[in-house]
Amino acid sequence: MMTTLRITMSSVPQEHLVELRFKENPDLWKWLTGQEQPPETVNSNPVFSAVRDKVMGNLNSHASPETRAAPGKPWVRGWDDYKKGRDSPKYGNQ
């Protein structure tokens, strides 16, 4: 079941949305998933808070904490698309 995050433009000043728009995706993902602490300017952004709550809610619903890295720690990469040696799987990350 897919749920939708609803943020109306009338409820949040547009500059909060624009502020996040210019952040790098890898950094934003690490902040949203708790791998790293976001800067205070990002952490206090109401759009970021709403998206982070949604991401963490989905993560908690679909992946138990025991299967994830501890908060503040980077996730282990599941596979390497460039590594196709003897010791790597033929398909996916198995």
Coordinates of C-alpha atoms in Angstrom, one line a residue:
M1 CA 0.0 0.0 0.0
M2 CA 1.5 3.3 -1.1
T3 CA 0.8 6.4 1.0
T4 CA 1.2 9.9 0.0
L5 CA 3.0 12.8 1.7
R6 CA 0.8 15.8 1.6
I7 CA 2.4 19.2 1.9
T8 CA 0.4 22.1 0.5
M9 CA 2.1 25.2 -0.8
S10 CA -0.2 27.3 1.3
S11 CA 0.8 25.6 4.5
V12 CA 4.6 25.9 4.0
P13 CA 6.5 28.9 2.7
Q14 CA 7.9 28.1 -0.7
E15 CA 11.5 29.0 0.3
H16 CA 11.6 25.9 2.6
L17 CA 11.0 23.7 -0.4
V18 CA 13.5 25.6 -2.6
E19 CA 16.1 25.3 0.2
L20 CA 16.0 21.5 0.0
R21 CA 15.9 21.5 -3.8
F22 CA 19.5 22.5 -4.0
K23 CA 20.9 19.9 -1.6
E24 CA 22.9 17.0 -3.0
N25 CA 20.9 13.8 -3.2
P26 CA 23.4 11.6 -1.4
D27 CA 23.6 14.0 1.6
L28 CA 19.8 14.5 1.7
W29 CA 19.3 10.7 1.7
K30 CA 21.8 10.2 4.6
W31 CA 20.0 12.9 6.6
L32 CA 16.5 11.5 5.8
T33 CA 17.4 8.0 6.8
G34 CA 19.4 8.9 10.0
Q35 CA 22.8 7.9 8.6
E36 CA 24.1 11.4 9.4
Q37 CA 22.9 14.3 11.3
P38 CA 21.6 17.1 9.1
P39 CA 22.9 20.7 9.5
E40 CA 20.7 22.8 11.8
T41 CA 19.4 24.8 8.9
V42 CA 18.1 21.7 7.2
N43 CA 16.9 20.0 10.5
S44 CA 14.7 23.0 11.3
N45 CA 13.1 23.1 7.8
P46 CA 9.5 22.0 8.1
V47 CA 9.5 20.4 4.6
F48 CA 12.5 18.3 5.5
S49 CA 10.9 17.3 8.8
A50 CA 7.8 16.1 7.1
V51 CA 9.7 14.1 4.5
R52 CA 12.0 12.6 7.1
D53 CA 9.0 11.6 9.2
K54 CA 7.5 9.9 6.2
V55 CA 10.7 8.1 5.2
M56 CA 11.5 6.9 8.7
G57 CA 7.9 5.8 9.1
N58 CA 8.1 3.7 6.0
L59 CA 11.5 2.4 6.9
N60 CA 10.3 1.4 10.4
S61 CA 7.2 -0.3 8.9
H62 CA 9.1 -2.3 6.3
A63 CA 12.6 -3.0 7.8
S64 CA 13.1 -3.9 11.5
P65 CA 15.8 -1.9 13.3
E66 CA 17.9 -5.1 13.8
T67 CA 18.4 -5.4 10.0
R68 CA 19.7 -1.8 9.6
A69 CA 22.8 0.0 10.6
A70 CA 22.7 1.8 13.9
P71 CA 21.5 5.4 13.8
G72 CA 24.3 7.7 12.8
K73 CA 26.2 4.9 11.0
P74 CA 26.5 4.6 7.3
W75 CA 24.6 1.8 5.6
V76 CA 26.6 -1.0 4.0
R77 CA 26.4 -1.0 0.3
G78 CA 24.5 -4.1 -0.9
W79 CA 26.2 -4.7 -4.2
D80 CA 28.7 -3.2 -6.6
D81 CA 27.6 -3.0 -10.2
Y82 CA 31.2 -2.5 -11.3
K83 CA 32.7 -5.5 -9.5
K84 CA 32.0 -8.6 -11.6
G85 CA 34.8 -10.9 -10.3
R86 CA 34.8 -14.5 -9.1
D87 CA 33.6 -13.6 -5.6
S88 CA 30.7 -11.4 -6.6
P89 CA 27.1 -12.6 -7.3
K90 CA 26.1 -13.0 -10.9
Y91 CA 22.8 -11.1 -10.4
G92 CA 21.7 -8.6 -7.7
N93 CA 23.1 -8.5 -4.2
Q94 CA 22.7 -12.2 -3.3

